[in-house]
């Protein structure tokens, strides 16, 4: 035997196959061969850990080199160009993944609710196990819509999220072109309460808008940031 033909280490390949008749009738389901494994991991993740009060929904990127699954994305401007995207519900203190979905594309009906949008469907599919328990859910501007925050509040989930300029969650008084965003100085803020939600805007490098059902607009707090000075990095309020 020629030793040069022997690999220097064990190389193991996991081949996933399915005997389900759905493979022939629904070839568009790109996850059918690994769905039992994915569902097992999701169930175990929910059972093994009870998250703290604050949880968050966001996307997570998994680097991938495979070619033919139909779920890999190519993003030329991102550090990880070839990737699989997951929708993730995570605990904000430990970073533990409580639940997740594999993103299959906007047109896959597995997670898309056409009446309320993709972002709404993603969050509502991740949240059933954590409704009616008083959790605080943090979201970025992609997910924060009026339909979402109202429906979650009805189920005792308090959503605190960033809001886009054209979002339905942004109150009408903040959508008016009154010149505030243009002339406000850094650190200036304003607030408005409408129905069950408080909306706060403040001027940082740009205008940031946050909506919350549990906060008040009367408290002002400061934070420190690290800025580069001529003599090095310094913390400033």
Short mmCIF file of C-alpha atoms in Angstrom, two decimals:
data_model
loop_
_atom_site.label_atom_id
_atom_site.label_comp_id
_atom_site.label_asym_id
_atom_site.label_seq_id
_atom_site.Cartn_x
_atom_site.Cartn_y
_atom_site.Cartn_z
CA UNK A 1 0.00 0.00 0.00
CA UNK A 2 1.31 3.43 -0.88
CA UNK A 3 1.17 5.69 2.15
CA UNK A 4 0.87 8.74 -0.09
CA UNK A 5 -2.67 7.67 -1.01
CA UNK A 6 -3.82 7.59 2.62
CA UNK A 7 -5.39 10.84 3.88
CA UNK A 8 -3.54 12.48 6.74
CA UNK A 9 -6.73 12.60 8.80
CA UNK A 10 -10.19 11.08 8.80
CA UNK A 11 -12.55 12.77 6.39
CA UNK A 12 -16.19 12.16 7.19
CA UNK A 13 -19.10 13.11 4.95
CA UNK A 14 -22.69 13.21 6.23
CA UNK A 15 -25.11 12.29 3.49
CA UNK A 16 -28.73 13.21 4.22
CA UNK A 17 -31.41 11.32 2.35
CA UNK A 18 -35.18 11.17 2.70
CA UNK A 19 -37.67 8.39 2.08
CA UNK A 20 -40.56 10.81 2.30
CA UNK A 21 -42.84 10.80 -0.77
CA UNK A 22 -42.93 14.60 -0.45
CA UNK A 23 -39.48 14.70 -2.08
CA UNK A 24 -41.03 13.67 -5.38
CA UNK A 25 -44.18 15.76 -5.06
CA UNK A 26 -42.55 18.91 -3.68
CA UNK A 27 -39.06 19.27 -5.17
CA UNK A 28 -39.11 23.00 -4.33
CA UNK A 29 -38.62 22.23 -0.63
CA UNK A 30 -34.86 22.67 -0.34
CA UNK A 31 -34.71 21.46 3.27
CA UNK A 32 -36.71 18.26 2.99
CA UNK A 33 -33.68 15.99 3.50
CA UNK A 34 -32.54 17.73 6.68
CA UNK A 35 -35.87 18.89 8.13
CA UNK A 36 -35.94 16.14 10.83
CA UNK A 37 -32.50 17.23 12.07
CA UNK A 38 -33.43 20.92 12.01
CA UNK A 39 -36.68 20.34 13.90
CA UNK A 40 -34.88 18.19 16.47
CA UNK A 41 -32.28 20.93 17.10
CA UNK A 42 -35.01 23.57 17.38
CA UNK A 43 -37.03 21.51 19.87
CA UNK A 44 -34.00 20.73 22.01
CA UNK A 45 -32.91 24.38 21.97
CA UNK A 46 -36.27 25.47 23.36
CA UNK A 47 -36.34 22.74 26.01
CA UNK A 48 -32.83 23.15 27.42
CA UNK A 49 -32.89 26.85 28.26
CA UNK A 50 -35.46 29.34 29.51
CA UNK A 51 -34.35 32.80 28.33
CA UNK A 52 -34.16 35.83 30.58
CA UNK A 53 -36.62 38.70 30.30
CA UNK A 54 -34.96 40.34 27.29
CA UNK A 55 -34.81 38.54 23.95
CA UNK A 56 -34.04 39.68 20.41
CA UNK A 57 -34.79 38.71 16.82
CA UNK A 58 -32.12 39.16 14.18
CA UNK A 59 -30.45 37.43 11.27
CA UNK A 60 -27.39 35.23 11.59
CA UNK A 61 -24.97 34.38 8.82
CA UNK A 62 -23.45 30.91 8.35
CA UNK A 63 -20.51 30.67 5.99
CA UNK A 64 -21.05 28.09 3.28
CA UNK A 65 -19.00 26.63 0.44
CA UNK A 66 -21.58 24.24 -1.00
CA UNK A 67 -23.02 25.01 -4.43
CA UNK A 68 -26.27 23.28 -5.23
CA UNK A 69 -28.63 23.54 -2.25
CA UNK A 70 -30.62 26.50 -3.59
CA UNK A 71 -30.49 28.34 -0.24
CA UNK A 72 -27.00 29.80 -0.40
CA UNK A 73 -26.70 33.54 -1.01
CA UNK A 74 -23.93 35.53 -2.66
CA UNK A 75 -23.35 39.04 -1.31
CA UNK A 76 -20.30 40.58 -2.93
CA UNK A 77 -20.11 43.55 -0.53
CA UNK A 78 -20.21 41.47 2.66
CA UNK A 79 -17.23 39.96 4.54
CA UNK A 80 -18.82 36.51 4.15
CA UNK A 81 -19.75 36.44 0.47
CA UNK A 82 -21.18 32.91 0.24
CA UNK A 83 -23.56 32.27 3.09
CA UNK A 84 -26.75 30.78 4.46
CA UNK A 85 -28.98 33.17 6.38
CA UNK A 86 -30.86 32.18 9.52
CA UNK A 87 -33.62 34.04 11.33
CA UNK A 88 -32.74 33.74 15.02
CA UNK A 89 -34.47 34.36 18.35
CA UNK A 90 -31.77 34.77 21.01
CA UNK A 91 -31.38 35.62 24.67
CA UNK A 92 -29.73 39.05 24.97
CA UNK A 93 -27.70 38.23 28.10
CA UNK A 94 -26.16 34.88 27.18
CA UNK A 95 -26.51 34.98 23.39
CA UNK A 96 -28.18 31.56 23.50
CA UNK A 97 -30.19 30.69 20.38
CA UNK A 98 -33.70 29.85 21.55
CA UNK A 99 -35.15 29.20 18.09
CA UNK A 100 -34.26 29.72 14.44
CA UNK A 101 -35.40 29.38 10.83
CA UNK A 102 -33.43 28.87 7.65
CA UNK A 103 -34.11 31.65 5.15
CA UNK A 104 -35.32 30.13 1.88
CA UNK A 105 -36.10 33.27 -0.11
CA UNK A 106 -38.91 35.81 -0.18
CA UNK A 107 -41.19 33.68 -2.34
CA UNK A 108 -41.11 30.57 -0.13
CA UNK A 109 -44.48 30.24 1.57
CA UNK A 110 -42.94 28.46 4.53
CA UNK A 111 -42.43 31.74 6.40
CA UNK A 112 -44.01 34.46 4.24
CA UNK A 113 -47.35 35.98 5.27
CA UNK A 114 -48.25 38.03 2.21
CA UNK A 115 -50.84 40.13 4.03
CA UNK A 116 -48.42 41.49 6.65
CA UNK A 117 -45.00 40.96 5.11
CA UNK A 118 -41.95 38.79 5.50
CA UNK A 119 -40.60 40.43 8.66
CA UNK A 120 -43.92 39.99 10.49
CA UNK A 121 -44.07 36.30 9.55
CA UNK A 122 -40.51 35.66 10.69
CA UNK A 123 -41.07 37.12 14.16
CA UNK A 124 -44.47 35.51 14.71
CA UNK A 125 -43.12 32.09 13.70
CA UNK A 126 -40.31 32.40 16.25
CA UNK A 127 -42.41 33.68 19.17
CA UNK A 128 -45.23 31.17 19.93
CA UNK A 129 -43.35 29.50 22.80
CA UNK A 130 -42.67 32.86 24.48
CA UNK A 131 -46.00 34.70 24.24
CA UNK A 132 -48.11 35.65 27.29
CA UNK A 133 -45.06 35.55 29.57
CA UNK A 134 -44.07 39.23 29.72
CA UNK A 135 -40.94 39.06 27.57
CA UNK A 136 -39.30 42.19 26.19
CA UNK A 137 -38.44 41.71 22.54
CA UNK A 138 -35.81 43.89 20.87
CA UNK A 139 -35.87 44.30 17.09
CA UNK A 140 -34.10 46.36 14.46
CA UNK A 141 -35.87 48.55 11.93
CA UNK A 142 -36.41 45.71 9.44
CA UNK A 143 -38.92 43.99 11.73
CA UNK A 144 -40.65 46.89 13.50
CA UNK A 145 -44.11 47.46 12.03
CA UNK A 146 -47.38 48.63 13.57
CA UNK A 147 -49.04 45.26 12.93
CA UNK A 148 -46.24 43.41 14.67
CA UNK A 149 -45.94 45.53 17.81
CA UNK A 150 -49.72 45.65 18.29
CA UNK A 151 -50.23 41.91 17.83
CA UNK A 152 -47.34 41.06 20.15
CA UNK A 153 -48.55 43.48 22.81
CA UNK A 154 -51.95 41.75 22.74
CA UNK A 155 -50.02 38.58 23.62
CA UNK A 156 -48.05 40.31 26.42
CA UNK A 157 -44.82 40.61 24.47
CA UNK A 158 -43.39 44.12 24.78
CA UNK A 159 -41.53 45.09 21.61
CA UNK A 160 -38.82 47.75 21.74
CA UNK A 161 -37.50 48.43 18.27
CA UNK A 162 -35.85 50.86 15.90
CA UNK A 163 -38.19 52.38 13.32
CA UNK A 164 -37.54 53.25 9.69
CA UNK A 165 -38.56 56.60 8.27
CA UNK A 166 -41.42 55.15 6.22
CA UNK A 167 -42.55 52.54 8.76
CA UNK A 168 -46.19 52.23 9.81
CA UNK A 169 -44.94 52.21 13.41
CA UNK A 170 -43.71 55.80 13.08
CA UNK A 171 -46.38 58.30 14.23
CA UNK A 172 -47.68 60.84 11.77
CA UNK A 173 -46.35 63.82 13.73
CA UNK A 174 -42.80 62.55 13.17
CA UNK A 175 -43.38 62.05 9.46
CA UNK A 176 -44.18 65.71 8.88
CA UNK A 177 -41.40 67.73 7.29
CA UNK A 178 -41.17 70.30 10.10
CA UNK A 179 -37.42 70.81 9.86
CA UNK A 180 -36.58 69.20 13.20
CA UNK A 181 -34.37 66.49 11.73
CA UNK A 182 -32.43 69.07 9.74
CA UNK A 183 -31.83 71.65 12.46
CA UNK A 184 -31.60 69.49 15.60
CA UNK A 185 -28.19 69.34 17.22
CA UNK A 186 -26.42 66.22 18.31
CA UNK A 187 -28.03 64.97 21.51
CA UNK A 188 -31.38 66.71 20.93
CA UNK A 189 -34.46 64.52 21.25
CA UNK A 190 -38.24 64.64 21.11
CA UNK A 191 -40.99 62.23 22.12
CA UNK A 192 -44.61 61.48 21.31
CA UNK A 193 -47.11 59.06 22.83
CA UNK A 194 -49.84 57.67 20.63
CA UNK A 195 -52.28 54.97 21.76
CA UNK A 196 -50.24 52.35 23.63
CA UNK A 197 -46.76 53.29 22.40
CA UNK A 198 -44.13 55.91 23.13
CA UNK A 199 -41.95 56.99 20.20
CA UNK A 200 -38.66 58.77 20.85
CA UNK A 201 -36.39 60.43 18.30
CA UNK A 202 -32.91 61.71 19.00
CA UNK A 203 -30.13 63.12 16.88
CA UNK A 204 -26.86 61.22 16.88
CA UNK A 205 -24.81 61.09 13.68
CA UNK A 206 -28.27 60.76 12.14
CA UNK A 207 -31.81 60.73 13.49
CA UNK A 208 -32.69 57.53 15.38
CA UNK A 209 -36.30 56.55 16.10
CA UNK A 210 -37.32 54.02 18.78
CA UNK A 211 -40.79 52.77 19.73
CA UNK A 212 -41.70 51.14 23.06
CA UNK A 213 -44.87 50.25 24.99
CA UNK A 214 -43.21 50.19 28.44
CA UNK A 215 -40.95 53.25 28.65
CA UNK A 216 -41.79 56.81 29.64
CA UNK A 217 -40.50 59.93 27.95
CA UNK A 218 -39.61 61.77 31.15
CA UNK A 219 -36.35 60.02 31.99
CA UNK A 220 -33.08 61.20 30.47
CA UNK A 221 -29.92 59.14 30.81
CA UNK A 222 -26.44 59.55 29.41
CA UNK A 223 -23.87 57.13 28.08
CA UNK A 224 -20.17 57.27 27.37
CA UNK A 225 -18.61 56.72 23.99
CA UNK A 226 -15.03 56.10 22.98
CA UNK A 227 -13.68 58.80 20.67
CA UNK A 228 -10.29 59.19 19.08
CA UNK A 229 -8.40 62.30 20.17
CA UNK A 230 -4.95 63.60 19.28
CA UNK A 231 -3.51 61.99 22.40
CA UNK A 232 -5.32 58.67 21.97
CA UNK A 233 -8.73 57.20 22.68
CA UNK A 234 -10.90 58.85 25.34
CA UNK A 235 -14.28 58.18 26.89
CA UNK A 236 -16.71 61.08 26.68
CA UNK A 237 -20.28 61.53 27.84
#
